[in-house]
């Protein structure tokens, strides 16, 4: 049986009070629309169609390559939004999912179960419903004696008996595709809003004697539709719990999950330990047996097995097996640490590659540098790589020893086994095996201190 999906993403989202289209607001680092598309992609779909409208070009720009879309020039209701997909879907045989782009918590498993229930009931339409702890404001599902749906009653139209019903409409449906588009052709705007309501097709099916089923969600939280910033925060909390739970089930230790923020696209392997107040964002990968300590922030980085990140910021960086950084290190985009590299406290690295076993223990800046194996950086070393207009590269070969407080003014090349004396300013290449001393000669003026303002005598 063919399966299709129509994702509704045309609304402005007035209650968000934002210039950003509602469906592009992010939950756990990914737009709500992207979450819906991910869940839909987990089901074997024949065709997906996204309905765009408000700020259409901005929404289209976020769609995965090859995604089909239709522009809704005027927002005339959910029924109208689905109807304009007719050119792409109306003649197809199969079942069609209709889902809102602001429901980021609905999972692929739920969508798959909804389709299976729809087919098992041989229904013309199946509504995804949920049991709400407080159903106020939701459309109620009124069932008949045979448990099929009689009607959906909105809050404002419900009598006292109907208001007591706790089963609510989530706004997600599966329809027989041809029956759906036939019924859409019968919709009118004879209502207070002057819009075409998708829910009206349920009444059309019932009058025609067709079966309308309802599949109840196991988890009410999945049904959340985000219409304002309060609901957005609720979705964030739920998604965060879900993500963290998944990592723990997969063998990751989260010392205090409530304080750990991990975005949707992060991969973490087993036996890794993450302490409280850690943030991991973007397309980050964390390997096995990694320790990430309190207060660290990691974004779009690869941290391979047996690494340690101690209270540090790691951005756009690759840390190879057995390397470590921190505390208070800052690894900036373009940094590559080879195996067993040590980057210590208050060290900043940008756009540089450090070879196996190299060490920069403290108070050092390395920018735009290619560094060999087992190089040692003394405290206070900097690569002066920027002249105010252009950036220049530094090359440091294997086993070089960079003395404390060296200033390496790029472009410069320091050879294998070379040494720079502490306090040196390096402006020229240093040959292999050479000792570079680039500092002024010390002069002692005997007794001169007695004439200085600071002098206090014996």
PDB file of C-alpha atoms in Angstrom, residues 211-386:
ATOM      1  CA  UNK A 211     -15.581   4.264   8.889  1.00  0.00           C
ATOM      2  CA  UNK A 212     -13.683   6.844  10.947  1.00  0.00           C
ATOM      3  CA  UNK A 213     -11.318   5.256  13.455  1.00  0.00           C
ATOM      4  CA  UNK A 214      -9.180   6.711  16.239  1.00  0.00           C
ATOM      5  CA  UNK A 215      -5.795   5.488  17.415  1.00  0.00           C
ATOM      6  CA  UNK A 216      -4.837   6.550  20.961  1.00  0.00           C
ATOM      7  CA  UNK A 217      -1.304   7.741  21.676  1.00  0.00           C
ATOM      8  CA  UNK A 218       0.506   5.962  24.481  1.00  0.00           C
ATOM      9  CA  UNK A 219       2.260   9.178  25.545  1.00  0.00           C
ATOM     10  CA  UNK A 220       0.197  12.376  25.720  1.00  0.00           C
ATOM     11  CA  UNK A 221       3.334  14.537  25.568  1.00  0.00           C
ATOM     12  CA  UNK A 222       3.884  13.488  21.938  1.00  0.00           C
ATOM     13  CA  UNK A 223       0.717  15.296  20.942  1.00  0.00           C
ATOM     14  CA  UNK A 224       2.001  18.769  21.871  1.00  0.00           C
ATOM     15  CA  UNK A 225       1.433  21.370  19.170  1.00  0.00           C
ATOM     16  CA  UNK A 226       3.619  24.448  19.598  1.00  0.00           C
ATOM     17  CA  UNK A 227       1.749  27.723  19.241  1.00  0.00           C
ATOM     18  CA  UNK A 228       3.679  30.002  21.607  1.00  0.00           C
ATOM     19  CA  UNK A 229       6.972  30.268  23.480  1.00  0.00           C
ATOM     20  CA  UNK A 230       5.542  28.494  26.531  1.00  0.00           C
ATOM     21  CA  UNK A 231       4.721  25.412  24.484  1.00  0.00           C
ATOM     22  CA  UNK A 232       8.113  25.686  22.756  1.00  0.00           C
ATOM     23  CA  UNK A 233       9.807  25.466  26.155  1.00  0.00           C
ATOM     24  CA  UNK A 234       7.620  22.478  27.075  1.00  0.00           C
ATOM     25  CA  UNK A 235       8.657  20.735  23.857  1.00  0.00           C
ATOM     26  CA  UNK A 236      12.309  21.470  24.638  1.00  0.00           C
ATOM     27  CA  UNK A 237      12.035  19.881  28.084  1.00  0.00           C
ATOM     28  CA  UNK A 238      10.319  16.779  26.733  1.00  0.00           C
ATOM     29  CA  UNK A 239      12.748  16.375  23.831  1.00  0.00           C
ATOM     30  CA  UNK A 240      15.715  16.860  26.144  1.00  0.00           C
ATOM     31  CA  UNK A 241      14.470  14.111  28.465  1.00  0.00           C
ATOM     32  CA  UNK A 242      13.891  11.830  25.490  1.00  0.00           C
ATOM     33  CA  UNK A 243      17.368  12.426  24.056  1.00  0.00           C
ATOM     34  CA  UNK A 244      19.121  11.949  27.393  1.00  0.00           C
ATOM     35  CA  UNK A 245      17.120   8.812  28.141  1.00  0.00           C
ATOM     36  CA  UNK A 246      18.142   7.364  24.786  1.00  0.00           C
ATOM     37  CA  UNK A 247      21.832   7.962  25.463  1.00  0.00           C
ATOM     38  CA  UNK A 248      21.627   6.411  28.927  1.00  0.00           C
ATOM     39  CA  UNK A 249      19.861   3.336  27.559  1.00  0.00           C
ATOM     40  CA  UNK A 250      22.701   3.049  25.026  1.00  0.00           C
ATOM     41  CA  UNK A 251      25.343   2.911  27.768  1.00  0.00           C
ATOM     42  CA  UNK A 252      26.266   6.569  28.391  1.00  0.00           C
ATOM     43  CA  UNK A 253      26.548   7.757  32.001  1.00  0.00           C
ATOM     44  CA  UNK A 254      24.902  11.135  32.620  1.00  0.00           C
ATOM     45  CA  UNK A 255      25.685  12.139  36.186  1.00  0.00           C
ATOM     46  CA  UNK A 256      22.814  14.640  36.418  1.00  0.00           C
ATOM     47  CA  UNK A 257      20.576  14.408  33.307  1.00  0.00           C
ATOM     48  CA  UNK A 258      18.445  17.405  34.306  1.00  0.00           C
ATOM     49  CA  UNK A 259      21.435  19.744  33.902  1.00  0.00           C
ATOM     50  CA  UNK A 260      22.907  18.193  30.740  1.00  0.00           C
ATOM     51  CA  UNK A 261      21.858  19.615  27.358  1.00  0.00           C
ATOM     52  CA  UNK A 262      22.421  17.367  24.323  1.00  0.00           C
ATOM     53  CA  UNK A 263      21.006  18.282  20.909  1.00  0.00           C
ATOM     54  CA  UNK A 264      19.185  15.934  18.556  1.00  0.00           C
ATOM     55  CA  UNK A 265      21.965  15.153  16.077  1.00  0.00           C
ATOM     56  CA  UNK A 266      24.665  14.312  18.637  1.00  0.00           C
ATOM     57  CA  UNK A 267      26.099  10.773  18.629  1.00  0.00           C
ATOM     58  CA  UNK A 268      27.623   9.363  21.833  1.00  0.00           C
ATOM     59  CA  UNK A 269      29.099   5.889  22.235  1.00  0.00           C
ATOM     60  CA  UNK A 270      28.978   3.674  25.313  1.00  0.00           C
ATOM     61  CA  UNK A 271      31.026   3.982  28.496  1.00  0.00           C
ATOM     62  CA  UNK A 272      31.335   7.740  28.122  1.00  0.00           C
ATOM     63  CA  UNK A 273      30.776   9.765  31.312  1.00  0.00           C
ATOM     64  CA  UNK A 274      29.270  13.245  31.220  1.00  0.00           C
ATOM     65  CA  UNK A 275      29.229  15.354  34.350  1.00  0.00           C
ATOM     66  CA  UNK A 276      26.602  18.032  35.215  1.00  0.00           C
ATOM     67  CA  UNK A 277      26.214  21.355  33.387  1.00  0.00           C
ATOM     68  CA  UNK A 278      27.579  20.101  30.057  1.00  0.00           C
ATOM     69  CA  UNK A 279      26.265  21.298  26.675  1.00  0.00           C
ATOM     70  CA  UNK A 280      26.799  19.273  23.475  1.00  0.00           C
ATOM     71  CA  UNK A 281      25.452  20.794  20.250  1.00  0.00           C
ATOM     72  CA  UNK A 282      25.312  20.397  16.490  1.00  0.00           C
ATOM     73  CA  UNK A 283      26.586  17.341  14.626  1.00  0.00           C
ATOM     74  CA  UNK A 284      28.979  16.307  17.361  1.00  0.00           C
ATOM     75  CA  UNK A 285      30.372  12.802  17.751  1.00  0.00           C
ATOM     76  CA  UNK A 286      31.618  11.505  21.109  1.00  0.00           C
ATOM     77  CA  UNK A 287      33.408   8.149  21.109  1.00  0.00           C
ATOM     78  CA  UNK A 288      33.807   5.437  23.733  1.00  0.00           C
ATOM     79  CA  UNK A 289      35.279   5.945  27.216  1.00  0.00           C
ATOM     80  CA  UNK A 290      35.309   9.736  26.974  1.00  0.00           C
ATOM     81  CA  UNK A 291      35.154  11.892  30.100  1.00  0.00           C
ATOM     82  CA  UNK A 292      33.490  15.303  29.802  1.00  0.00           C
ATOM     83  CA  UNK A 293      33.610  17.232  33.037  1.00  0.00           C
ATOM     84  CA  UNK A 294      31.415  19.872  34.612  1.00  0.00           C
ATOM     85  CA  UNK A 295      30.858  23.059  32.621  1.00  0.00           C
ATOM     86  CA  UNK A 296      32.208  21.906  29.249  1.00  0.00           C
ATOM     87  CA  UNK A 297      30.660  23.058  25.969  1.00  0.00           C
ATOM     88  CA  UNK A 298      31.099  21.067  22.747  1.00  0.00           C
ATOM     89  CA  UNK A 299      29.763  22.035  19.321  1.00  0.00           C
ATOM     90  CA  UNK A 300      30.140  20.408  15.884  1.00  0.00           C
ATOM     91  CA  UNK A 301      33.179  18.432  17.016  1.00  0.00           C
ATOM     92  CA  UNK A 302      34.593  14.901  16.892  1.00  0.00           C
ATOM     93  CA  UNK A 303      35.918  13.572  20.177  1.00  0.00           C
ATOM     94  CA  UNK A 304      37.233  10.056  19.768  1.00  0.00           C
ATOM     95  CA  UNK A 305      37.712   7.251  22.274  1.00  0.00           C
ATOM     96  CA  UNK A 306      39.576   7.689  25.563  1.00  0.00           C
ATOM     97  CA  UNK A 307      39.665  11.493  25.362  1.00  0.00           C
ATOM     98  CA  UNK A 308      39.054  13.910  28.219  1.00  0.00           C
ATOM     99  CA  UNK A 309      37.463  17.346  28.029  1.00  0.00           C
ATOM    100  CA  UNK A 310      37.873  19.122  31.357  1.00  0.00           C
ATOM    101  CA  UNK A 311      35.758  22.236  31.843  1.00  0.00           C
ATOM    102  CA  UNK A 312      36.559  23.506  28.350  1.00  0.00           C
ATOM    103  CA  UNK A 313      34.992  24.857  25.144  1.00  0.00           C
ATOM    104  CA  UNK A 314      35.451  22.738  22.014  1.00  0.00           C
ATOM    105  CA  UNK A 315      34.130  24.054  18.677  1.00  0.00           C
ATOM    106  CA  UNK A 316      34.615  22.648  15.188  1.00  0.00           C
ATOM    107  CA  UNK A 317      37.456  20.469  16.457  1.00  0.00           C
ATOM    108  CA  UNK A 318      38.679  16.905  16.027  1.00  0.00           C
ATOM    109  CA  UNK A 319      40.225  15.281  19.094  1.00  0.00           C
ATOM    110  CA  UNK A 320      41.889  11.977  18.215  1.00  0.00           C
ATOM    111  CA  UNK A 321      42.143   8.914  20.466  1.00  0.00           C
ATOM    112  CA  UNK A 322      43.653   9.570  23.878  1.00  0.00           C
ATOM    113  CA  UNK A 323      43.946  13.345  23.571  1.00  0.00           C
ATOM    114  CA  UNK A 324      42.773  15.712  26.290  1.00  0.00           C
ATOM    115  CA  UNK A 325      42.150  19.373  26.988  1.00  0.00           C
ATOM    116  CA  UNK A 326      41.554  21.634  29.931  1.00  0.00           C
ATOM    117  CA  UNK A 327      40.664  22.815  32.352  1.00  0.00           C
ATOM    118  CA  UNK A 328      39.668  26.121  30.751  1.00  0.00           C
ATOM    119  CA  UNK A 329      40.999  25.338  27.279  1.00  0.00           C
ATOM    120  CA  UNK A 330      39.383  26.807  24.162  1.00  0.00           C
ATOM    121  CA  UNK A 331      39.623  24.721  20.995  1.00  0.00           C
ATOM    122  CA  UNK A 332      38.282  26.815  18.113  1.00  0.00           C
ATOM    123  CA  UNK A 333      37.149  25.798  14.597  1.00  0.00           C
ATOM    124  CA  UNK A 334      39.697  24.038  12.440  1.00  0.00           C
ATOM    125  CA  UNK A 335      41.646  22.506  15.318  1.00  0.00           C
ATOM    126  CA  UNK A 336      42.892  18.924  15.023  1.00  0.00           C
ATOM    127  CA  UNK A 337      44.509  17.177  17.977  1.00  0.00           C
ATOM    128  CA  UNK A 338      46.268  13.965  16.984  1.00  0.00           C
ATOM    129  CA  UNK A 339      46.570  10.975  19.307  1.00  0.00           C
ATOM    130  CA  UNK A 340      47.666  11.622  22.907  1.00  0.00           C
ATOM    131  CA  UNK A 341      47.933  15.395  22.559  1.00  0.00           C
ATOM    132  CA  UNK A 342      47.706  17.327  25.808  1.00  0.00           C
ATOM    133  CA  UNK A 343      46.222  20.839  25.815  1.00  0.00           C
ATOM    134  CA  UNK A 344      46.231  22.329  29.304  1.00  0.00           C
ATOM    135  CA  UNK A 345      44.663  25.187  31.191  1.00  0.00           C
ATOM    136  CA  UNK A 346      44.101  28.540  29.497  1.00  0.00           C
ATOM    137  CA  UNK A 347      45.333  27.327  26.114  1.00  0.00           C
ATOM    138  CA  UNK A 348      43.584  28.536  22.952  1.00  0.00           C
ATOM    139  CA  UNK A 349      44.028  26.806  19.609  1.00  0.00           C
ATOM    140  CA  UNK A 350      42.524  27.817  16.271  1.00  0.00           C
ATOM    141  CA  UNK A 351      42.904  26.432  12.764  1.00  0.00           C
ATOM    142  CA  UNK A 352      45.879  24.293  13.747  1.00  0.00           C
ATOM    143  CA  UNK A 353      46.940  20.661  13.682  1.00  0.00           C
ATOM    144  CA  UNK A 354      48.997  19.255  16.565  1.00  0.00           C
ATOM    145  CA  UNK A 355      50.903  16.014  15.982  1.00  0.00           C
ATOM    146  CA  UNK A 356      50.876  12.892  18.141  1.00  0.00           C
ATOM    147  CA  UNK A 357      52.063  13.399  21.705  1.00  0.00           C
ATOM    148  CA  UNK A 358      52.486  17.174  21.464  1.00  0.00           C
ATOM    149  CA  UNK A 359      51.917  19.154  24.673  1.00  0.00           C
ATOM    150  CA  UNK A 360      50.823  22.727  25.332  1.00  0.00           C
ATOM    151  CA  UNK A 361      50.422  22.782  29.084  1.00  0.00           C
ATOM    152  CA  UNK A 362      49.248  26.278  29.913  1.00  0.00           C
ATOM    153  CA  UNK A 363      48.771  29.913  28.936  1.00  0.00           C
ATOM    154  CA  UNK A 364      49.442  29.445  25.227  1.00  0.00           C
ATOM    155  CA  UNK A 365      47.885  30.582  21.936  1.00  0.00           C
ATOM    156  CA  UNK A 366      48.420  28.505  18.783  1.00  0.00           C
ATOM    157  CA  UNK A 367      46.791  29.838  15.608  1.00  0.00           C
ATOM    158  CA  UNK A 368      47.163  28.773  11.959  1.00  0.00           C
ATOM    159  CA  UNK A 369      49.962  26.359  12.791  1.00  0.00           C
ATOM    160  CA  UNK A 370      51.033  22.913  11.644  1.00  0.00           C
ATOM    161  CA  UNK A 371      52.808  21.227  14.548  1.00  0.00           C
ATOM    162  CA  UNK A 372      54.643  17.899  14.411  1.00  0.00           C
ATOM    163  CA  UNK A 373      54.887  15.067  16.923  1.00  0.00           C
ATOM    164  CA  UNK A 374      56.037  15.415  20.540  1.00  0.00           C
ATOM    165  CA  UNK A 375      56.536  19.155  20.378  1.00  0.00           C
ATOM    166  CA  UNK A 376      56.558  20.892  23.760  1.00  0.00           C
ATOM    167  CA  UNK A 377      55.161  24.413  24.208  1.00  0.00           C
ATOM    168  CA  UNK A 378      56.312  26.273  27.308  1.00  0.00           C
ATOM    169  CA  UNK A 379      53.955  28.564  29.223  1.00  0.00           C
ATOM    170  CA  UNK A 380      53.134  31.923  27.716  1.00  0.00           C
ATOM    171  CA  UNK A 381      53.938  30.973  24.108  1.00  0.00           C
ATOM    172  CA  UNK A 382      52.011  32.626  21.282  1.00  0.00           C
ATOM    173  CA  UNK A 383      52.001  32.319  17.526  1.00  0.00           C
ATOM    174  CA  UNK A 384      51.558  35.839  16.202  1.00  0.00           C
ATOM    175  CA  UNK A 385      49.636  34.878  13.086  1.00  0.00           C
ATOM    176  CA  UNK A 386      47.707  38.064  12.210  1.00  0.00           C
TER     177      UNK A 386
END
